[in-house]
Short mmCIF file of C-alpha atoms (C1' of nucleotides) in Angstrom, two decimals:
data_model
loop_
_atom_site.label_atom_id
_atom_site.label_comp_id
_atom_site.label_asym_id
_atom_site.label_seq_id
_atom_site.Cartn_x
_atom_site.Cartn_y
_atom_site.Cartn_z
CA UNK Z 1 35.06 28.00 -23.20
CA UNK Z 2 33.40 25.43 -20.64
CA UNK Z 3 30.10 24.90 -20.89
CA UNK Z 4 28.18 25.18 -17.62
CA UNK Z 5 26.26 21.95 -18.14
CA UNK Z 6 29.24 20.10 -19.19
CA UNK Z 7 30.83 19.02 -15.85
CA UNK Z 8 27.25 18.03 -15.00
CA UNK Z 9 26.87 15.79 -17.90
CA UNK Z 10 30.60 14.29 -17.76
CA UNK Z 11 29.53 12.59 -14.59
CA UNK Z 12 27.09 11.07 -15.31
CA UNK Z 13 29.12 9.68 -18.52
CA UNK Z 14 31.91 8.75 -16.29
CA UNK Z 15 29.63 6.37 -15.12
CA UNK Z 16 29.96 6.84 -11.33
CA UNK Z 17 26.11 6.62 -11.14
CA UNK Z 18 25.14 5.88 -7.76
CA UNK Z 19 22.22 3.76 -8.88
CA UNK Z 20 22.32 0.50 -10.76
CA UNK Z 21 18.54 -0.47 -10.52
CA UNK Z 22 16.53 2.57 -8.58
CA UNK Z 23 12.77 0.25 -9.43
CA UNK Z 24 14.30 -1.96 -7.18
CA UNK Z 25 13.47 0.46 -4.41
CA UNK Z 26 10.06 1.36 -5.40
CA UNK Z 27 7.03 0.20 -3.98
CA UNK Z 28 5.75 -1.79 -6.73
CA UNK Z 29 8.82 -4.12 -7.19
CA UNK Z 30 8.27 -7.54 -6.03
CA UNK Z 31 12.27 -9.12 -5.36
CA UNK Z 32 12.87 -12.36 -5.98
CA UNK Z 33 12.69 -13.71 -2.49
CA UNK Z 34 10.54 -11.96 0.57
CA UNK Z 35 12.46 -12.18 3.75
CA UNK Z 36 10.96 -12.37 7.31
CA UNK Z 37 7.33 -13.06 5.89
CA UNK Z 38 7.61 -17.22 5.11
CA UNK Z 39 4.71 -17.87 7.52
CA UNK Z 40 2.72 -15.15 5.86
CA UNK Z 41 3.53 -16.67 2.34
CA UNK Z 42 2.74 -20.44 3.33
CA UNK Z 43 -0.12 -19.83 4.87
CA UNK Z 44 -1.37 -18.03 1.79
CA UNK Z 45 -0.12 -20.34 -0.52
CA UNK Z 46 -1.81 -22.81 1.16
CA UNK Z 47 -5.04 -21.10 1.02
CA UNK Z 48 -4.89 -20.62 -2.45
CA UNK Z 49 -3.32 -23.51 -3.73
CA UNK Z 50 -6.80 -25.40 -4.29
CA UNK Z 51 -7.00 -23.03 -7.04
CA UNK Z 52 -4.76 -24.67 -8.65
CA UNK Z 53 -7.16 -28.28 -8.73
CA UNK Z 54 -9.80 -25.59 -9.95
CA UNK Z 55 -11.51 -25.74 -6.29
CA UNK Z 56 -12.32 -22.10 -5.41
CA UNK Z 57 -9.69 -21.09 -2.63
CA UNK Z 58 -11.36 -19.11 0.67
CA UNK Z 59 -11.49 -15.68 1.07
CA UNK Z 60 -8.29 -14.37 2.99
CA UNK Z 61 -8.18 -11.26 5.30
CA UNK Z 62 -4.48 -9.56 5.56
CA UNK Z 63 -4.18 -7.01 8.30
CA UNK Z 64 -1.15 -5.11 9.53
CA UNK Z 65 0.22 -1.51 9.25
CA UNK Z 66 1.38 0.03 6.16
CA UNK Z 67 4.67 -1.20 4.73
CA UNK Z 68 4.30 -4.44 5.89
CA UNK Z 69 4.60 -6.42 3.02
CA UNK Z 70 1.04 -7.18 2.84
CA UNK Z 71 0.46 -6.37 -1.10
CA UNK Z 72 4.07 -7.59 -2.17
CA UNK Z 73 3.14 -11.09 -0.42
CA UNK Z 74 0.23 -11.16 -2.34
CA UNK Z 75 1.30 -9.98 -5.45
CA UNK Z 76 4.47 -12.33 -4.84
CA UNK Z 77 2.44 -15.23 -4.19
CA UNK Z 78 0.07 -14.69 -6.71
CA UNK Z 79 2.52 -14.17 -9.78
CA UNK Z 80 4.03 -17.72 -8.58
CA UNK Z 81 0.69 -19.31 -8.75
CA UNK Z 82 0.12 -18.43 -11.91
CA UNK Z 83 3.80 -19.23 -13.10
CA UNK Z 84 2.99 -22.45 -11.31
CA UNK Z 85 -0.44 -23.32 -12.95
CA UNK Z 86 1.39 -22.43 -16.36
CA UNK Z 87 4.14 -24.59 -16.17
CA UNK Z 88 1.86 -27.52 -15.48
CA UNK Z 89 -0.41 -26.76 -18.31
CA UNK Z 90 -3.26 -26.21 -16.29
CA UNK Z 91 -5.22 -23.31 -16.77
CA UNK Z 92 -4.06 -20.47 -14.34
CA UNK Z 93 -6.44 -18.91 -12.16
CA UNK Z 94 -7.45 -14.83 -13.16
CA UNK Z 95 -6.35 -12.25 -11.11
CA UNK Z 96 -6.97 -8.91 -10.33
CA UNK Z 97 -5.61 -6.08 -7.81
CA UNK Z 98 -7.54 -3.40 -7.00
CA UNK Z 99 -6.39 -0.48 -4.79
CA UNK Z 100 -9.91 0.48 -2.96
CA UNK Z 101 -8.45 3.64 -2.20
CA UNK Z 102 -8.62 4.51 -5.77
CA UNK Z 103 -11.32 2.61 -7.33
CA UNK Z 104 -13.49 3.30 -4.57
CA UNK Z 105 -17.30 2.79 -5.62
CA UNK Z 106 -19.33 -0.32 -6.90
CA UNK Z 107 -19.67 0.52 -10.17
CA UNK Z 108 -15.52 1.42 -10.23
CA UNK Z 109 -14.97 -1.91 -8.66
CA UNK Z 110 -16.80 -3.77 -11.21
CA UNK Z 111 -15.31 -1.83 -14.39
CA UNK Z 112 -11.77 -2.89 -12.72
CA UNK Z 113 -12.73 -6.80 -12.70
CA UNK Z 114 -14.35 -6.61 -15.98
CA UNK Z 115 -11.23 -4.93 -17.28
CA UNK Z 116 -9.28 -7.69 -15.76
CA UNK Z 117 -10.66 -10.34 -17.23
CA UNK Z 118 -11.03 -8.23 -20.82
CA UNK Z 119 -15.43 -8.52 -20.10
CA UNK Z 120 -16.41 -6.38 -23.39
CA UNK Z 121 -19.64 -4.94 -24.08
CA UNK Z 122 -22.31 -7.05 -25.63
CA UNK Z 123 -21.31 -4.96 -28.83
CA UNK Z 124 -17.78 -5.39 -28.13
CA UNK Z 125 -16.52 -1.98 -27.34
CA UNK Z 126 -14.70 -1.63 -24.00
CA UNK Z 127 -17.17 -1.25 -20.22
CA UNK Z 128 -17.53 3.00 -20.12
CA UNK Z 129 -16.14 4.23 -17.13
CA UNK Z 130 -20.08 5.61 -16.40
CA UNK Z 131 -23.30 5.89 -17.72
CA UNK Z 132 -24.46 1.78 -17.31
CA UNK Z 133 -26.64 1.01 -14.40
CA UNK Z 134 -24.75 -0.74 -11.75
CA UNK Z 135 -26.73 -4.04 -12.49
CA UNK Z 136 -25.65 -4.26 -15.90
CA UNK Z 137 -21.97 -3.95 -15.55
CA UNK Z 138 -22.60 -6.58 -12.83
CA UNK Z 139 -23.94 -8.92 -15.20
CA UNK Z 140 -21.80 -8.23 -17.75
CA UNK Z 141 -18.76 -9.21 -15.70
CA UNK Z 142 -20.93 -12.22 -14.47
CA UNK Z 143 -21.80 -13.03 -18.00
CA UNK Z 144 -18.06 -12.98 -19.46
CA UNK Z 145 -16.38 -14.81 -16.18
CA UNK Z 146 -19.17 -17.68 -16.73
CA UNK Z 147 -18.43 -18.54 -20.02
CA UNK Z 148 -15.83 -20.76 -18.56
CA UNK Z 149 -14.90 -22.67 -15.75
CA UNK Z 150 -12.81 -20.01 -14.18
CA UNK Z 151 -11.16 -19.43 -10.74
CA UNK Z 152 -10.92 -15.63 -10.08
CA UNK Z 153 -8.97 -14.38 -6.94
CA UNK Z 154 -9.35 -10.67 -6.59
CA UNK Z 155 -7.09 -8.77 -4.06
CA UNK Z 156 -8.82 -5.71 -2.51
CA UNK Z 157 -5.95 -3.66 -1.34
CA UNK Z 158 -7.08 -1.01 1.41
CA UNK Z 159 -10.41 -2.75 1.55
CA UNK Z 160 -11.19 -0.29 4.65
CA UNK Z 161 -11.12 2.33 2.25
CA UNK Z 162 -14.50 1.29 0.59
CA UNK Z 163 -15.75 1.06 4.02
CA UNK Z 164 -14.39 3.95 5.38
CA UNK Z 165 -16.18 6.33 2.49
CA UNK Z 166 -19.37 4.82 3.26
CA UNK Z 167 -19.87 2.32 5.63
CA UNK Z 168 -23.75 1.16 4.38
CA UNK Z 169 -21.99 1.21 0.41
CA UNK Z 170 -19.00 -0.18 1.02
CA UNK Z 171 -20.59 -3.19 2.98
CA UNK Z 172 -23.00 -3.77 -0.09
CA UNK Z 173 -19.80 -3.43 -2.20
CA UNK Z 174 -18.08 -5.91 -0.64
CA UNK Z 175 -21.82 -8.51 0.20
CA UNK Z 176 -22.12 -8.33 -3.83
CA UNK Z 177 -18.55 -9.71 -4.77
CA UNK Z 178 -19.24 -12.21 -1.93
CA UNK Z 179 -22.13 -13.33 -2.99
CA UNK Z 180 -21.87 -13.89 -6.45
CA UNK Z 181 -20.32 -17.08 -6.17
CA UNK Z 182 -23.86 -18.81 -5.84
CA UNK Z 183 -25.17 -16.55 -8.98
CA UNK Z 184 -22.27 -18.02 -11.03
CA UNK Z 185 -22.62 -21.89 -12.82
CA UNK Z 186 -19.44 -22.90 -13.43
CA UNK Z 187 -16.70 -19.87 -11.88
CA UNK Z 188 -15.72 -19.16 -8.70
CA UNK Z 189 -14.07 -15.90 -6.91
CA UNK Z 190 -11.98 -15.82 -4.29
CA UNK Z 191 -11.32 -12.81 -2.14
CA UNK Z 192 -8.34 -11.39 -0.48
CA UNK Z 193 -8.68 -8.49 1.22
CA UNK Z 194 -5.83 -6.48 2.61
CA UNK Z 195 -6.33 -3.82 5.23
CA UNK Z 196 -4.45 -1.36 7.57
CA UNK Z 197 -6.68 -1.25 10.01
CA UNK Z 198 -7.50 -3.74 12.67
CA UNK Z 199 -10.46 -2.25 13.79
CA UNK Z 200 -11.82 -2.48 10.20
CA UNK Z 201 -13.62 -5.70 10.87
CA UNK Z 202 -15.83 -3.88 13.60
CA UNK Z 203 -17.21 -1.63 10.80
CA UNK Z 204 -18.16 -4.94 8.57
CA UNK Z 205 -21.77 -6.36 8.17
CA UNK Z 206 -21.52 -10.00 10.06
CA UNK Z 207 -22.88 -11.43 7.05
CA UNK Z 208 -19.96 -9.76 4.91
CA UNK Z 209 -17.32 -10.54 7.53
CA UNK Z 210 -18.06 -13.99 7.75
CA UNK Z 211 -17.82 -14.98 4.74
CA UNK Z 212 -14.73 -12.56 3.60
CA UNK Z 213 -13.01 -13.16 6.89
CA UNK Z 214 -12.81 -17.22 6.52
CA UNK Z 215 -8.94 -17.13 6.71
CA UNK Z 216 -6.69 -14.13 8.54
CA UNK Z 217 -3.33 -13.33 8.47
CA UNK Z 218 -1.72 -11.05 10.57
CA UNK Z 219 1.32 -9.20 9.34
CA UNK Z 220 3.57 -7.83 12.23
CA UNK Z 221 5.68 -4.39 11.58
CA UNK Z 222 9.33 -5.08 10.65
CA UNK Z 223 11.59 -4.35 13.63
CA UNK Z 224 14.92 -3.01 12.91
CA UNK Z 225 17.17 -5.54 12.57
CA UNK Z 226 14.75 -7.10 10.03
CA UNK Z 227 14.37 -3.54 8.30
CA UNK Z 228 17.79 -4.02 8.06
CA UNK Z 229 17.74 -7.13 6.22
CA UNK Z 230 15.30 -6.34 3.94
CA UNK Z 231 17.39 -3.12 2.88
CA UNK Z 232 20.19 -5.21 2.40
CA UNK Z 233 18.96 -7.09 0.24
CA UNK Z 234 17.69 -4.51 -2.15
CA UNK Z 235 20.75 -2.40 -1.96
CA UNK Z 236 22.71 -4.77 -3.51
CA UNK Z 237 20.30 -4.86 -6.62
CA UNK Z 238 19.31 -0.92 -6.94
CA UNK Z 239 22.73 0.77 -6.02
CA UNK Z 240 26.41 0.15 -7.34
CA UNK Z 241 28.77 -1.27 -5.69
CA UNK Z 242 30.25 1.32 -2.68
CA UNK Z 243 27.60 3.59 -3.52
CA UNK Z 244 26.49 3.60 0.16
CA UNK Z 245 29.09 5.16 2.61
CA UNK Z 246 29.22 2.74 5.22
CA UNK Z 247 26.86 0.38 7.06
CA UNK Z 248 25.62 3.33 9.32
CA UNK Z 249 23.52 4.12 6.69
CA UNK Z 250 21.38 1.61 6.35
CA UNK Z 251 21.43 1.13 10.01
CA UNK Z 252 20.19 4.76 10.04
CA UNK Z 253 17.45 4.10 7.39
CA UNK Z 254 16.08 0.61 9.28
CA UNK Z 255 16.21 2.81 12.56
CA UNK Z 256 14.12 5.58 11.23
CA UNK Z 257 11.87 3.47 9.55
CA UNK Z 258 11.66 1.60 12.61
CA UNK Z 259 10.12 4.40 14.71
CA UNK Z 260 7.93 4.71 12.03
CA UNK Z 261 6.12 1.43 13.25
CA UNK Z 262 8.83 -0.88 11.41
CA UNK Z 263 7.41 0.60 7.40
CA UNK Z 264 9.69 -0.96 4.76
CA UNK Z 265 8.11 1.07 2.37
CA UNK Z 266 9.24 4.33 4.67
CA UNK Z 267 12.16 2.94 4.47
CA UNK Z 268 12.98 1.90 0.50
CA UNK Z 269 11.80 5.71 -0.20
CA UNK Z 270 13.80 6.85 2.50
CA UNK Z 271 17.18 5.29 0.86
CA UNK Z 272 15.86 6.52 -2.77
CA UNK Z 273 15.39 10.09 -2.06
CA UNK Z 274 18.68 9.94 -0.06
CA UNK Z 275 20.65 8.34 -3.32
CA UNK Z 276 18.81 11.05 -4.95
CA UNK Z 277 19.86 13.86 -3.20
CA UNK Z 278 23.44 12.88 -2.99
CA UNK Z 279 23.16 11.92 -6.73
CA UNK Z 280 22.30 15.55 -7.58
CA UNK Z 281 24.54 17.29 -5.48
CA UNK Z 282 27.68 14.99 -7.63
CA UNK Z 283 28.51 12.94 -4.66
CA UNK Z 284 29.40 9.63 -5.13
CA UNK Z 285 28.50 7.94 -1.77
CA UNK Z 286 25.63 8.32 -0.07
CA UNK Z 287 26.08 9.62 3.49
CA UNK Z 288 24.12 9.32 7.10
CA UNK Z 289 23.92 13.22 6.16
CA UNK Z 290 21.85 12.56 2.89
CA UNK Z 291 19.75 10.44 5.07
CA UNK Z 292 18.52 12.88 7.67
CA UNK Z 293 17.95 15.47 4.65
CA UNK Z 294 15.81 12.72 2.68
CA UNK Z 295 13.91 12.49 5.84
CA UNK Z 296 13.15 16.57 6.00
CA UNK Z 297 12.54 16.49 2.10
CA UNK Z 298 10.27 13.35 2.58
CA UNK Z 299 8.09 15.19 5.13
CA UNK Z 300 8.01 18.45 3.70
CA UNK Z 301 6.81 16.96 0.22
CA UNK Z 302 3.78 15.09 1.97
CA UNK Z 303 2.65 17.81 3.56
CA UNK Z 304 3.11 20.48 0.98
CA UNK Z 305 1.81 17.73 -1.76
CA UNK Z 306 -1.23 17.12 0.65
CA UNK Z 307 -2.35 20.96 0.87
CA UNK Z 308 -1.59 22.05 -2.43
CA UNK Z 309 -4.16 19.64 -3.57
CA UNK Z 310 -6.58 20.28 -1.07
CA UNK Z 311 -9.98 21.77 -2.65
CA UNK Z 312 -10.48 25.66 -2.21
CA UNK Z 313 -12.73 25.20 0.61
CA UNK Z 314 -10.96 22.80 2.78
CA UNK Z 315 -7.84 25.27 2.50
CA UNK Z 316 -10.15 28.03 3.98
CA UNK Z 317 -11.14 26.00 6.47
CA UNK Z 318 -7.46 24.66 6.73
CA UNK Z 319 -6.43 28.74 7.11
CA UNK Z 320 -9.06 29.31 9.59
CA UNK Z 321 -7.02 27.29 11.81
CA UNK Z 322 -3.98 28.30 10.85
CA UNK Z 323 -5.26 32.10 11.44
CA UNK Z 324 -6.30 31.70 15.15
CA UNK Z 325 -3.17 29.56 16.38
CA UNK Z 326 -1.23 31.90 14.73
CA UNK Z 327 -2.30 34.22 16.69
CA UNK Z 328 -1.93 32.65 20.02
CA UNK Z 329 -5.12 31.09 20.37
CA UNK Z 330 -4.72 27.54 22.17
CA UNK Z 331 -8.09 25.98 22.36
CA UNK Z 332 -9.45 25.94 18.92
CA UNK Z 333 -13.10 24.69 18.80
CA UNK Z 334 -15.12 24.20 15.92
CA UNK Z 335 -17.37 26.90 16.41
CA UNK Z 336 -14.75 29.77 16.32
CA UNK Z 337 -12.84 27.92 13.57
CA UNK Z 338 -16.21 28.27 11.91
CA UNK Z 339 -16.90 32.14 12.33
CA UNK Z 340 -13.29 32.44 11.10
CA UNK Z 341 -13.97 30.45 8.14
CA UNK Z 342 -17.04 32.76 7.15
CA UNK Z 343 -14.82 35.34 7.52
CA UNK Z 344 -11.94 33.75 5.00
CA UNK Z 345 -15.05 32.11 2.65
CA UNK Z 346 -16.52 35.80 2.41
CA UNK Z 347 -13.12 37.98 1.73
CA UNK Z 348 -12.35 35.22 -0.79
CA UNK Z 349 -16.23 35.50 -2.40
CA UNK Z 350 -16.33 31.78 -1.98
CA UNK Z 351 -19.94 30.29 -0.95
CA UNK Z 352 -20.12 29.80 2.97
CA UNK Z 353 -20.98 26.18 3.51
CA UNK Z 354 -22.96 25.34 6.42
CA UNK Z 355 -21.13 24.42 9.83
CA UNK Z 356 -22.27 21.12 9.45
CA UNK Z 357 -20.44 21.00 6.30
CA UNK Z 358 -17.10 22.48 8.08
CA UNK Z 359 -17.52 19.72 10.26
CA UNK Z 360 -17.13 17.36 8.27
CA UNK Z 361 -14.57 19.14 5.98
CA UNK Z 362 -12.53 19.12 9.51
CA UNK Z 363 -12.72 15.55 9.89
CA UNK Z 364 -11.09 15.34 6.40
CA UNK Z 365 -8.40 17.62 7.11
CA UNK Z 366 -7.75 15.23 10.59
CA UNK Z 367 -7.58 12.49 8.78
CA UNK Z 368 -5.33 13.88 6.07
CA UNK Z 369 -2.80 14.27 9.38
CA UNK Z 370 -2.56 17.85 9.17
CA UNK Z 371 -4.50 18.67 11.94
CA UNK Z 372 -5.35 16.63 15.31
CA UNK Z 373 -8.81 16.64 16.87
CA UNK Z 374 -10.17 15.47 19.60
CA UNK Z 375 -13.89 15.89 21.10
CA UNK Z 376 -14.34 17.35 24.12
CA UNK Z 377 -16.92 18.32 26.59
CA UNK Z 378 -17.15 21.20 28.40
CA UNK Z 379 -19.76 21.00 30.73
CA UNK Z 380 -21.75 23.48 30.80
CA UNK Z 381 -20.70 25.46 28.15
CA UNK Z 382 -21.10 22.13 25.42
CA UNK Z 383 -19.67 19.61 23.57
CA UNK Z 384 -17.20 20.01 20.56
CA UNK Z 385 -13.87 19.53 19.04
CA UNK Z 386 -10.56 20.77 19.87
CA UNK Z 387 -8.98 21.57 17.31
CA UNK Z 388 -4.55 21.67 16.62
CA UNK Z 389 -2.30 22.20 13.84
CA UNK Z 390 -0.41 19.22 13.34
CA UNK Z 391 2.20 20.28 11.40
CA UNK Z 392 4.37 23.54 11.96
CA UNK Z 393 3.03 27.07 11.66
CA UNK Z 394 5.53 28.17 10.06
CA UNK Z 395 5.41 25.54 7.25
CA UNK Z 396 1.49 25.93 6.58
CA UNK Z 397 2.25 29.75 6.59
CA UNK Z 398 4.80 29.24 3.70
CA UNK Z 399 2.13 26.64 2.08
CA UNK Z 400 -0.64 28.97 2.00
CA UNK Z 401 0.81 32.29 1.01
CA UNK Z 402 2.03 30.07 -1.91
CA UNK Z 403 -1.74 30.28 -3.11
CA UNK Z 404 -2.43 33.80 -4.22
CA UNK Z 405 -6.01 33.91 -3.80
CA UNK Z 406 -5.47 32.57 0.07
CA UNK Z 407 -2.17 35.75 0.57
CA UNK Z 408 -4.14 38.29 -0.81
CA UNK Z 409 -6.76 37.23 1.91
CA UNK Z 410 -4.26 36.67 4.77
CA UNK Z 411 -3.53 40.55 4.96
CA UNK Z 412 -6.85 41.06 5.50
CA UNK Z 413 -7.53 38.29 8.24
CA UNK Z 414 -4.37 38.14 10.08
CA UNK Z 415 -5.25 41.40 11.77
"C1'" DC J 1 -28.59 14.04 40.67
"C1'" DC J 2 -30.32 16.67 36.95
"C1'" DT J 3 -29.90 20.12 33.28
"C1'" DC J 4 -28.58 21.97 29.40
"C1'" DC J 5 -24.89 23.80 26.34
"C1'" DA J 6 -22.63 23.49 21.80
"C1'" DC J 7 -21.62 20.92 19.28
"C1'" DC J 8 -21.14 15.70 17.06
"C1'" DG J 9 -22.41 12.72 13.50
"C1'" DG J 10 -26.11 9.76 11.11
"C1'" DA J 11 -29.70 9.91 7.51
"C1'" DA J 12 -32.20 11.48 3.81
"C1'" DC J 13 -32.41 14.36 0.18
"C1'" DG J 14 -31.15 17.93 -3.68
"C1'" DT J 15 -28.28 19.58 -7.45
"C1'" DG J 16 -25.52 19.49 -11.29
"C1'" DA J 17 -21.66 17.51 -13.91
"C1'" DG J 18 -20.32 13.71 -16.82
"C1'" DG J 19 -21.67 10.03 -19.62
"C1'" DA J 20 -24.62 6.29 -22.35
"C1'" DG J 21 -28.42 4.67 -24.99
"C1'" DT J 22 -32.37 5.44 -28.01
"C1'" DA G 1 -33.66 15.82 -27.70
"C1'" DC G 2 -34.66 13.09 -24.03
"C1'" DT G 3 -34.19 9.55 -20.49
"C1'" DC G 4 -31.47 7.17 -17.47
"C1'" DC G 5 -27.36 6.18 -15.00
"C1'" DT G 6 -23.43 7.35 -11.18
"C1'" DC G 7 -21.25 10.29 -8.03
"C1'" DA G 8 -19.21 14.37 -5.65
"C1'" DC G 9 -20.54 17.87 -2.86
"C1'" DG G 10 -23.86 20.22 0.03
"C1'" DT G 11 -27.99 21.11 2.81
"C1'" DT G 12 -31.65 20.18 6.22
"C1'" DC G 13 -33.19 17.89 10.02
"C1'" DC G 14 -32.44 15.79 14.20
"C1'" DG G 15 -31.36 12.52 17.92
"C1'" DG G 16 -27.38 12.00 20.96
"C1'" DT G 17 -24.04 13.27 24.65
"C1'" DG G 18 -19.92 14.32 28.49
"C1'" DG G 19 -19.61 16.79 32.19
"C1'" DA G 20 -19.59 21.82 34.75
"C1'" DG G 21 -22.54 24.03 37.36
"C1'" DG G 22 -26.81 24.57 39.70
#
DNA sequence: CCTCCACCGGAACGTGAGGAGT
DNA sequence: ACTCCTCACGTTCCGGTGGAGG
């Protein structure tokens, strides 16, 4: 009698695997060599190479779009300078990335670089992740980074982040680290900052931007024939040999990415989830088809990901809109979207936050991409926001009737 | 040209959870 | 037990504003 799992597991014993190395594809992989982004490299090599002489390097700036190679550079060029340092016996400088998305507050931001350079307590124990006063921590790290003559370069990925939360914060976030190279004796840090957005420097302090922004560097989206390259290159070290069909699939992948404003990363997930899918349906090559279904799966998973982890309130408010384009309404404006909302809030005995509050909780949703919004002015009859769905009805429908608290409530609003 | 609507969005403040030190 | 932190989430208050209609 034959198992139902056995076929399964004799193919994968067989060993007609599709993948050889599938990290090789993932975002945090740094290759061996970084095509297309030499300028990018030399310039920050040359930046930071003081370091090396134990001068303190300048701060950097890195702008360009996501999937640009911006953190892979860094990281790339940073592992090297280490290596470097270390293989002439000179005392490498520290490092530390930060993702400001993440760690997004002072006191977060200070725990990381204390962590990174293993700053203890005056006890010993480890920094707690709360409960010190901001100036302690500071000092602490301070303290620890003092003790010798160190070079520190600290790379703030998403930097606009920090500003972005809190424009007044993240500015005195970002003034602090810059200024505490005249507080420190002997050490020095050096700054690179790495941001998506170009208008990011508008929302700087002067003081902050002119001493963070000392050096730029401007990385340029990958068109597709260098999309194309760049897959290549890493197909050869995540998948086995004839694992991909033929070359239209990676000229598929490099031109899908490439509408995406030229994202690598887009497209290294893109050729995963594709080897995935044709993996676990027991094909052996992966096909243009597998492609285009990656792409819906891709998509989907964002978006589903994205609301299902919404808090309760911002999927009421997310439902309100929902509610009133599904039923034909065109011009959504904050104001009905907020009556709505009451509605939803009440039926669901949640608290009814204050329209102000919606407002804001709107702007979230906007910026999460899964609605658009635009302000308006009508004249007469006010100023406000109009209000869309930006993803399909149908797919938000499925989302939120998902959530039993929010179906139970639908029957009730939806007519 | 002025008015005035219906909001926008900044600022300051309050609350309560989560944690540390004493 | 009590004080002192940070921080997420909300509220209150309010000045600001693009443009249809008078």
């Amino acid at each position: 009698m034959e198992k139902p799992l056995d076929k399964l597991f004799d193919k994968f014993l067989q060993g007609q695997d599709i993948f050889k190395d599938r990290t090789a594809l993932r975002a945090t992989y740094v290759p061996e060599s970084l095509p297309y982004r030499d300028d990018q490299m030399n310039k920050i090599g040359s930046i930071l190479g003081p370091a090396l002489r134990g001068a303190p390097p300048s701060n950097i700036l890195c702008y360009g779009k996501t999937g640009t190679g911006k953190t892979v550079v860094a990281r790339y060029v940073l592992d090297l300078l280490v290596k470097k340092a270390k293989e002439s016996r000179l005392t490498p400088p520290l490092t530390a990335l930060i993702n400001c998305r993440i760690v997004g507050t002072n006191y977060r931001v200070l725990r990381q670089l204390c962590d990174a350079i293993n700053a203890t307590m005056p006890d010993g124990s480890d920094v707690p992740f709360t409960g010190l006063p901001t100036d302690e921590i500071r000092s602490i790290f301070k303290k620890e980074l003092d003790s010798e003559q160190n070079i520190m370069v600290v790379v703030l990925d998403e930097v606009d982040y920090l500003v972005k939360r809190d424009v007044s914060q993240g500015n005195d976030i970002l003034y602090g680290l810059t200024r505490m190279n005249s507080e420190l004796d002997r050490s020095r840090i050096s700054i690179i900052g790495i941001s998506n957005d170009l208008t990011f420097k508008e929302m700087l302090d002067p003081r902050v931007l002119s001493t963070l922004g000392e050096e730029e560097v401007i990385f340029a989206p990958y068109n597709a024939v260098e999309l194309r390259g760049i897959l290549q290159q890493r197909v050869e070290i995540a998948f086995n040999k004839d694992a991909i069909a033929d070359e239209g699939v990676i000229n598929l992948v490099g031109a899908l990415a490439a509408q995406e404003h030229g994202d690598a990363r887009r497209a290294l997930d893109l050729l995963r989830t594709a080897g995935e899918l044709a993996e676990r349906k027991g094909h052996v090559k992966v096909s243009q088809e597998h492609v285009r279904d990656a792409q819906k799966v891709i998509e989907r998973d964002t978006i589903t990901e994205a609301v299902k982890t919404l808090p309760m309130q911002s999927k009421a408010v997310l439902f309100a809109v929902y509610a009133l384009a599904d039923k034909g309404q065109n011009d959504i404006v904050t104001g009905e979207c907020f009556n709505v909302y009451s509605d939803i809030a009440k039926t669901l005995s949640l608290d009814i936050l204050t329209q102000r509050r919606v407002s804001d909780l709107i702007s979230e949703l906007d910026m999460l991409g899964l609605i658009n919004t635009t302000v308006i002015s009508k004249g007469r009859y006010g100023r406000t926001k109009k209000i869309k769905l930006a993803v399909s009805k149908k797919q938000i429908g499925t989302i939120l009737d998902d959530d039993i608290r929010l179906s139970k409530a639908a029957k009730d609003i939806l007519r």
